[in-house]
Every structure is written in C-alpha cells, then in structure tokens.
C-alpha cells in the first residue's frame, strides 16, 4: 500500500479551491486468478473517489469522479483506459468531473439513477447488474441522502478476496449520511435491509473521510462499547498520520456504528426510543447537532459547501 499525505483543512471556499489528493492502493496477495484493484483517491476537503482497475485488461471504472484533472493524471500514470463511471448521487462533489471525462473518452458510459448527474448515459435501477470483463456490479437503490442515491456492490468472478460496496453518502465508517431528501424509514431500509444483507466480509468504501467525528459520536451513544473505543483510537492514529480509514467491513460496522446497531438495548436507551425507525430518526437528529460548529455563514452557503456546489 502506498500512502502519501492526505491534506485537509477548514471547510471553506478558499480550501475547496485547492485540490489536495492522496492515493492508496488496496490489493490482496498476488494471485493469477485475481485482477481487480481499487485505488482510493482523496480529493477536495474530505471526499473520496475511486478507480477500480482490471489488471488483466487494463480497463478501469471510476466511482464518484469528482475531480477530472486528478483522475486523468492517475489514469495516465497507471496506463489504463477509463470505460465507465459509477455515480452514487448528483451532488457535485461526487460527479463534477463527469462532463470533462466524457469529453476525453467519447465512448464513456456514465451510470447513475438521477438525471441531475452530469453526462449520464445509463440510468440504472435497483438490483440491476452490470459486467465489465470479470468485474460484476450490482446497483443498490438507497434513497435518503438524495432521492435517487445508488450504492454499488462489486465483486470479481473467481476472486478469493472479499467483495466491495461503494456506499457514497449512505453508509460511512461509524455513521451514515444526512437525510437531505429522504426519511429515517428509508435509511433504516438502506442500512438494515439492503446493505446488511451483503456478505459480512464486504469491504466498505464510502464517500467521505469523517470516521473520527462519527466514532466520537458513537462513543457518546455507547460509552462502554470497547469496539468503538478501539476503532476510534485506530482512526485517530490514522488521522494524525494523514492516512485514510477506508475500507472497513460490514461486519465491523455492526460492532461500532450506532446507525447499524439500532436494535441494541444500549442504543435504544440513549435515544429513548425502541422502534428501530424512531431510533434511527433520533440518532440522526442527535448526530446533526453533535458538536455543531459555530455558524458564521448563511445557511444556503453552508449547504452549497457541503454539497460541493462550488467548483474549484
């Protein structure tokens, strides 16, 4: 694994105008029947975009291609050909690079579930399966953060390594996305009835680096949870070294992510609720107000920053 420094700073227009990137490679031990490799690319303030590379064909699939210039640099360095983009949702910090990439690759396919996604060529539906060589993709409809959010479950034929899910802003390490265009009932279904049914060893590659903050909240919810304490210590160490915390696994998320522990007595006691959907709603409200930063910008500007509506 290679891991140059991950640059970060205050969430402001000035910072968003600078692109700070890092690349990390996650690869299982070399095997002749295994060719898929995932590059983790940190951009903007705390976003992740990904490049899934088929080592056998040198074809590649991008996930949430937010910064086209950086992605093109990596594609050139890797000597691969970009065949497709999988976009989780329409917020510009996840898809702003689509149009530029489509100009570079006229036959590029751009997959997503929302017509608001730039350069969209293929509108996908829940459980639709795509195939790129030996790489398989299952589209998972997870509306809530946005009304048409998609996660992508990816695995390789005859692969000894664990599959992966690219969860965008639905599932984070230790947390979940805000309910901008949806409800607690939708997020409950997303996490507990869709993602939770994937193999427990599935690697989770999420859309943002917010693990330390999420786990600090998780520790407030369950102060006696040893898994939370251990993961938070680890995440802080990664943060101090400017290293990413992705991927986690679904199995691990059930140990320390309060949004996937809504049936646990300790989490229900913290929220004062017992119905799983009501627990989910209470947790999200509490998380939204957890160590809320002092508001110095108008609400529309803060939302624009959070949604990545300012171009670098």
Tab-separated table of C-alpha atoms in Angstrom:
chain	number	residue	atom	x	y	z
A	1	UNK	CA	0.000	0.000	0.000
A	2	UNK	CA	1.309	3.416	-0.920
A	3	UNK	CA	0.040	6.388	1.047
A	4	UNK	CA	1.297	9.948	0.508
A	5	UNK	CA	-0.039	12.596	2.871
A	6	UNK	CA	-3.748	13.356	2.847
A	7	UNK	CA	-4.129	17.120	3.032
A	8	UNK	CA	-7.059	18.646	4.884
A	9	UNK	CA	-8.106	21.962	6.326
A	10	UNK	CA	-11.075	24.178	7.305
A	11	UNK	CA	-14.177	23.669	5.185
A	12	UNK	CA	-14.208	26.907	3.212
A	13	UNK	CA	-14.411	28.191	-0.333
A	14	UNK	CA	-10.717	29.020	-0.175
A	15	UNK	CA	-9.800	25.491	0.760
A	16	UNK	CA	-12.173	23.981	-1.782
A	17	UNK	CA	-10.353	25.943	-4.451
A	18	UNK	CA	-7.261	23.843	-3.777
A	19	UNK	CA	-7.225	20.182	-4.649
A	20	UNK	CA	-5.451	18.064	-2.063
A	21	UNK	CA	-5.138	14.462	-3.078
A	22	UNK	CA	-3.776	11.156	-1.935
A	23	UNK	CA	-3.813	7.732	-3.460
A	24	UNK	CA	-3.872	4.445	-1.606
A	25	UNK	CA	-3.945	1.012	-3.158
A	26	UNK	CA	-5.801	-1.904	-1.597
A	27	UNK	CA	-4.813	-5.227	-3.100
A	28	UNK	CA	-4.927	-8.802	-1.910
A	29	UNK	CA	-1.845	-11.031	-2.197
A	30	UNK	CA	-0.958	-11.647	-5.823
A	31	UNK	CA	-2.874	-14.496	-7.440
A	32	UNK	CA	-3.199	-15.424	-11.085
A	33	UNK	CA	-6.987	-15.598	-10.938
A	34	UNK	CA	-7.422	-12.203	-9.288
A	35	UNK	CA	-7.114	-8.990	-11.282
A	36	UNK	CA	-9.252	-6.313	-9.620
A	37	UNK	CA	-7.503	-3.487	-7.785
A	38	UNK	CA	-9.058	-0.480	-6.033
A	39	UNK	CA	-7.342	2.871	-5.801
A	40	UNK	CA	-8.572	5.230	-3.113
A	41	UNK	CA	-8.196	8.882	-4.091
A	42	UNK	CA	-8.792	11.652	-1.568
A	43	UNK	CA	-9.823	14.996	-3.057
A	44	UNK	CA	-11.350	18.342	-2.107
A	45	UNK	CA	-11.977	18.725	1.620
A	46	UNK	CA	-12.724	15.140	2.643
A	47	UNK	CA	-14.155	13.382	-0.423
A	48	UNK	CA	-13.143	10.027	-1.805
A	49	UNK	CA	-13.275	8.972	-5.419
A	50	UNK	CA	-12.199	5.517	-6.518
A	51	UNK	CA	-10.661	3.822	-9.517
A	52	UNK	CA	-11.378	0.112	-9.941
A	53	UNK	CA	-8.738	-1.386	-12.230
A	54	UNK	CA	-8.857	-4.685	-14.083
A	55	UNK	CA	-5.172	-5.635	-14.125
A	56	UNK	CA	-5.731	-8.209	-16.863
A	57	UNK	CA	-7.328	-5.882	-19.417
A	58	UNK	CA	-6.055	-2.552	-18.064
A	59	UNK	CA	-9.619	-1.239	-18.207
A	60	UNK	CA	-10.874	0.895	-15.324
A	61	UNK	CA	-14.114	2.031	-13.713
A	62	UNK	CA	-14.310	5.256	-11.715
A	63	UNK	CA	-16.648	5.724	-8.760
A	64	UNK	CA	-17.801	9.277	-7.973
A	65	UNK	CA	-15.429	11.082	-10.333
A	66	UNK	CA	-15.438	14.499	-8.693
A	67	UNK	CA	-12.078	15.851	-9.891
A	68	UNK	CA	-11.402	15.052	-13.525
A	69	UNK	CA	-7.906	16.553	-13.699
A	70	UNK	CA	-6.590	14.405	-10.869
A	71	UNK	CA	-8.298	11.288	-12.171
A	72	UNK	CA	-6.827	11.803	-15.641
A	73	UNK	CA	-3.361	12.090	-14.099
A	74	UNK	CA	-3.835	8.785	-12.288
A	75	UNK	CA	-5.262	7.063	-15.364
A	76	UNK	CA	-2.213	8.131	-17.387
A	77	UNK	CA	0.199	7.028	-14.671
A	78	UNK	CA	-1.494	3.626	-14.353
A	79	UNK	CA	-1.659	3.116	-18.099
A	80	UNK	CA	-5.349	2.180	-18.011
A	81	UNK	CA	-8.387	3.055	-20.115
A	82	UNK	CA	-11.448	4.501	-18.404
A	83	UNK	CA	-14.510	2.567	-19.554
A	84	UNK	CA	-17.227	3.705	-17.171
A	85	UNK	CA	-18.171	5.921	-14.244
A	86	UNK	CA	-20.453	4.785	-11.423
A	87	UNK	CA	-22.020	7.816	-9.746
A	88	UNK	CA	-23.730	7.391	-6.384
A	89	UNK	CA	-25.659	10.672	-6.448
A	90	UNK	CA	-25.958	14.049	-8.131
A	91	UNK	CA	-24.137	16.307	-5.629
A	92	UNK	CA	-21.280	17.971	-7.476
A	93	UNK	CA	-18.628	16.830	-5.026
A	94	UNK	CA	-19.389	13.347	-6.362
A	95	UNK	CA	-19.924	13.946	-10.087
A	96	UNK	CA	-18.489	17.293	-11.137
A	97	UNK	CA	-15.787	15.632	-13.251
A	98	UNK	CA	-18.154	13.585	-15.417
A	99	UNK	CA	-18.507	16.026	-18.316
A	100	UNK	CA	-14.769	16.624	-18.690
A	101	UNK	CA	-14.049	12.905	-18.582
A	102	UNK	CA	-16.752	12.260	-21.180
A	103	UNK	CA	-15.001	14.715	-23.499
A	104	UNK	CA	-11.749	12.775	-23.125
A	105	UNK	CA	-13.468	9.413	-23.641
A	106	UNK	CA	-16.278	9.743	-26.241
A	107	UNK	CA	-17.477	6.164	-25.635
A	108	UNK	CA	-17.504	6.560	-21.852
A	109	UNK	CA	-20.548	5.135	-20.086
A	110	UNK	CA	-21.801	7.071	-17.060
A	111	UNK	CA	-24.128	5.135	-14.760
A	112	UNK	CA	-26.423	6.569	-12.116
A	113	UNK	CA	-30.068	6.888	-11.100
A	114	UNK	CA	-30.613	10.637	-11.359
A	115	UNK	CA	-30.986	12.808	-14.455
A	116	UNK	CA	-29.230	15.560	-12.485
A	117	UNK	CA	-25.957	13.601	-12.822
A	118	UNK	CA	-23.720	15.198	-15.417
A	119	UNK	CA	-23.028	13.285	-18.665
A	120	UNK	CA	-25.357	10.465	-17.592
A	121	UNK	CA	-25.679	7.822	-20.326
A	122	UNK	CA	-27.210	4.856	-18.465
A	123	UNK	CA	-29.930	5.228	-15.848
A	124	UNK	CA	-29.784	2.214	-13.535
A	125	UNK	CA	-32.357	0.593	-11.280
A	126	UNK	CA	-32.311	-1.417	-8.066
A	127	UNK	CA	-30.590	-4.812	-8.375
A	128	UNK	CA	-29.591	-4.155	-11.976
A	129	UNK	CA	-26.321	-5.938	-12.720
A	130	UNK	CA	-23.505	-4.656	-14.940
A	131	UNK	CA	-20.452	-6.517	-16.156
A	132	UNK	CA	-17.007	-5.228	-17.105
A	133	UNK	CA	-14.819	-8.180	-18.067
A	134	UNK	CA	-14.596	-10.337	-14.932
A	135	UNK	CA	-15.842	-7.491	-12.726
A	136	UNK	CA	-19.502	-7.577	-11.722
A	137	UNK	CA	-21.532	-4.646	-10.392
A	138	UNK	CA	-24.909	-4.789	-8.666
A	139	UNK	CA	-26.731	-1.461	-8.323
A	140	UNK	CA	-28.412	-0.951	-4.948
A	141	UNK	CA	-31.062	1.766	-4.705
A	142	UNK	CA	-30.605	3.547	-1.365
A	143	UNK	CA	-32.695	6.754	-1.348
A	144	UNK	CA	-32.465	9.141	1.612
A	145	UNK	CA	-29.385	11.344	1.403
A	146	UNK	CA	-30.759	12.070	-2.052
A	147	UNK	CA	-33.968	10.725	-3.556
A	148	UNK	CA	-32.098	8.611	-6.113
A	149	UNK	CA	-28.913	7.578	-4.305
A	150	UNK	CA	-27.254	4.368	-5.541
A	151	UNK	CA	-24.669	2.153	-3.888
A	152	UNK	CA	-22.607	-0.249	-5.976
A	153	UNK	CA	-21.729	-3.778	-4.871
A	154	UNK	CA	-18.716	-5.062	-6.822
A	155	UNK	CA	-17.131	-8.473	-6.998
A	156	UNK	CA	-14.919	-10.396	-9.369
A	157	UNK	CA	-15.542	-13.832	-10.801
A	158	UNK	CA	-13.388	-16.486	-9.104
A	159	UNK	CA	-11.911	-13.899	-6.741
A	160	UNK	CA	-10.533	-15.117	-3.382
A	161	UNK	CA	-10.705	-11.620	-1.899
A	162	UNK	CA	-13.763	-10.037	-0.284
A	163	UNK	CA	-16.259	-8.107	-2.425
A	164	UNK	CA	-16.685	-4.351	-2.050
A	165	UNK	CA	-19.529	-1.889	-1.701
A	166	UNK	CA	-19.131	1.728	-2.728
A	167	UNK	CA	-21.620	3.374	-0.408
A	168	UNK	CA	-21.357	7.056	-1.354
A	169	UNK	CA	-23.123	9.158	1.263
A	170	UNK	CA	-25.413	6.395	2.534
A	171	UNK	CA	-23.057	4.474	4.820
A	172	UNK	CA	-19.903	5.957	6.330
A	173	UNK	CA	-17.415	4.295	8.636
A	174	UNK	CA	-19.103	4.658	12.009
A	175	UNK	CA	-22.010	6.690	10.637
A	176	UNK	CA	-24.444	7.416	7.819
A	177	UNK	CA	-25.347	10.313	5.539
A	178	UNK	CA	-27.701	13.154	6.309
A	179	UNK	CA	-31.354	12.750	5.352
A	180	UNK	CA	-31.429	15.605	2.838
A	181	UNK	CA	-34.115	14.213	0.522
A	182	UNK	CA	-35.459	11.279	2.493
A	183	UNK	CA	-36.648	9.827	5.756
A	184	UNK	CA	-35.467	7.724	8.675
A	185	UNK	CA	-37.574	4.850	7.372
A	186	UNK	CA	-35.640	4.924	4.095
A	187	UNK	CA	-32.276	4.959	5.845
A	188	UNK	CA	-33.388	2.092	8.057
A	189	UNK	CA	-34.210	0.050	4.947
A	190	UNK	CA	-30.951	1.085	3.271
A	191	UNK	CA	-28.736	0.017	6.146
A	192	UNK	CA	-30.644	-2.847	7.730
A	193	UNK	CA	-32.500	-4.436	4.809
A	194	UNK	CA	-30.248	-3.780	1.800
A	195	UNK	CA	-26.614	-3.282	2.788
A	196	UNK	CA	-26.888	-5.577	5.811
A	197	UNK	CA	-27.800	-8.493	3.548
A	198	UNK	CA	-24.451	-8.345	1.715
A	199	UNK	CA	-21.690	-10.743	2.793
A	200	UNK	CA	-20.365	-9.706	6.192
A	201	UNK	CA	-16.786	-9.553	4.864
A	202	UNK	CA	-17.749	-6.939	2.244
A	203	UNK	CA	-15.330	-4.004	2.230
A	204	UNK	CA	-16.966	-0.608	2.673
A	205	UNK	CA	-15.608	2.236	0.546
A	206	UNK	CA	-17.574	5.361	1.498
A	207	UNK	CA	-17.802	8.851	0.014
A	208	UNK	CA	-16.181	10.929	2.755
A	209	UNK	CA	-13.483	10.773	5.422
A	210	UNK	CA	-15.407	11.524	8.624
A	211	UNK	CA	-14.530	8.480	10.718
A	212	UNK	CA	-13.093	10.223	13.775
A	213	UNK	CA	-16.110	12.519	14.185
A	214	UNK	CA	-18.507	9.629	13.625
A	215	UNK	CA	-16.801	7.466	16.229
A	216	UNK	CA	-16.697	10.282	18.768
A	217	UNK	CA	-20.472	10.426	18.450
A	218	UNK	CA	-20.669	6.629	18.626
A	219	UNK	CA	-18.735	6.735	21.887
A	220	UNK	CA	-21.244	9.224	23.272
A	221	UNK	CA	-24.042	6.828	22.310
A	222	UNK	CA	-22.304	3.772	23.773
A	223	UNK	CA	-19.551	4.851	26.206
A	224	UNK	CA	-18.914	1.235	27.259
A	225	UNK	CA	-18.562	-0.174	23.751
A	226	UNK	CA	-14.998	-1.489	23.521
A	227	UNK	CA	-15.193	-1.861	19.733
A	228	UNK	CA	-15.926	1.868	19.425
A	229	UNK	CA	-13.018	2.745	21.708
A	230	UNK	CA	-10.575	0.568	19.784
A	231	UNK	CA	-11.708	1.806	16.377
A	232	UNK	CA	-11.591	5.448	17.497
A	233	UNK	CA	-8.029	5.048	18.802
A	234	UNK	CA	-7.037	3.488	15.494
A	235	UNK	CA	-8.816	6.168	13.445
A	236	UNK	CA	-7.168	8.990	15.394
A	237	UNK	CA	-3.771	7.442	14.726
A	238	UNK	CA	-4.568	7.242	11.017
A	239	UNK	CA	-5.751	10.829	11.094
A	240	UNK	CA	-2.562	12.004	12.807
A	241	UNK	CA	-0.570	10.393	10.001
A	242	UNK	CA	-2.866	11.802	7.282
A	243	UNK	CA	-3.895	8.314	6.211
A	244	UNK	CA	-7.382	7.261	5.076
A	245	UNK	CA	-9.537	4.992	7.202
A	246	UNK	CA	-11.251	3.212	4.299
A	247	UNK	CA	-12.122	0.467	3.819
A	248	UNK	CA	-13.933	-1.026	6.763
A	249	UNK	CA	-16.123	-4.123	6.582
A	250	UNK	CA	-19.841	-4.572	7.099
A	251	UNK	CA	-19.114	-6.990	9.940
A	252	UNK	CA	-17.095	-4.311	11.731
A	253	UNK	CA	-19.778	-1.673	11.193
A	254	UNK	CA	-22.224	-3.780	13.184
A	255	UNK	CA	-19.776	-3.635	16.105
A	256	UNK	CA	-19.316	0.139	16.357
A	257	UNK	CA	-21.661	2.046	14.016
A	258	UNK	CA	-24.687	3.194	16.059
A	259	UNK	CA	-26.807	3.558	12.900
A	260	UNK	CA	-26.379	-0.168	12.306
A	261	UNK	CA	-26.896	-1.002	15.980
A	262	UNK	CA	-30.394	0.446	16.334
A	263	UNK	CA	-31.768	-2.794	17.794
A	264	UNK	CA	-29.193	-2.821	20.599
A	265	UNK	CA	-30.559	-2.018	24.056
A	266	UNK	CA	-27.750	0.461	24.766
A	267	UNK	CA	-28.510	2.484	21.615
A	268	UNK	CA	-32.248	2.441	22.278
A	269	UNK	CA	-31.673	3.598	25.844
A	270	UNK	CA	-29.575	6.523	24.595
A	271	UNK	CA	-32.300	7.669	22.196
A	272	UNK	CA	-35.237	6.931	24.483
A	273	UNK	CA	-36.871	5.019	21.627
A	274	UNK	CA	-37.439	1.325	20.902
A	275	UNK	CA	-38.945	1.287	17.427
A	276	UNK	CA	-35.989	0.889	15.012
A	277	UNK	CA	-37.100	3.683	12.675
A	278	UNK	CA	-37.656	6.065	15.585
A	279	UNK	CA	-34.223	5.137	16.948
A	280	UNK	CA	-32.739	5.914	13.519
A	281	UNK	CA	-34.507	9.289	13.392
A	282	UNK	CA	-33.414	10.236	16.909
A	283	UNK	CA	-29.801	9.247	16.245
A	284	UNK	CA	-29.637	11.322	13.061
A	285	UNK	CA	-31.052	14.405	14.827
A	286	UNK	CA	-28.552	13.987	17.661
A	287	UNK	CA	-25.679	13.477	15.235
A	288	UNK	CA	-26.675	16.583	13.248
A	289	UNK	CA	-26.337	18.620	16.427
A	290	UNK	CA	-23.273	16.839	17.802
A	291	UNK	CA	-20.552	19.423	18.474
A	292	UNK	CA	-22.204	21.613	15.905
A	293	UNK	CA	-19.707	24.222	14.656
A	294	UNK	CA	-20.384	27.895	15.196
A	295	UNK	CA	-22.367	29.142	12.226
A	296	UNK	CA	-20.594	32.053	10.563
A	297	UNK	CA	-22.002	31.597	7.058
A	298	UNK	CA	-25.605	31.835	5.815
A	299	UNK	CA	-27.394	28.502	5.645
A	300	UNK	CA	-27.560	28.368	1.813
A	301	UNK	CA	-23.797	28.924	1.588
A	302	UNK	CA	-23.097	26.205	4.148
A	303	UNK	CA	-25.302	23.749	2.243
A	304	UNK	CA	-23.627	24.670	-1.036
A	305	UNK	CA	-20.255	23.945	0.531
A	306	UNK	CA	-21.427	20.658	1.963
A	307	UNK	CA	-22.945	19.555	-1.324
A	308	UNK	CA	-19.885	20.597	-3.286
A	309	UNK	CA	-21.698	23.179	-5.411
A	310	UNK	CA	-18.634	25.445	-5.595
A	311	UNK	CA	-16.281	24.441	-8.354
A	312	UNK	CA	-12.528	24.541	-7.623
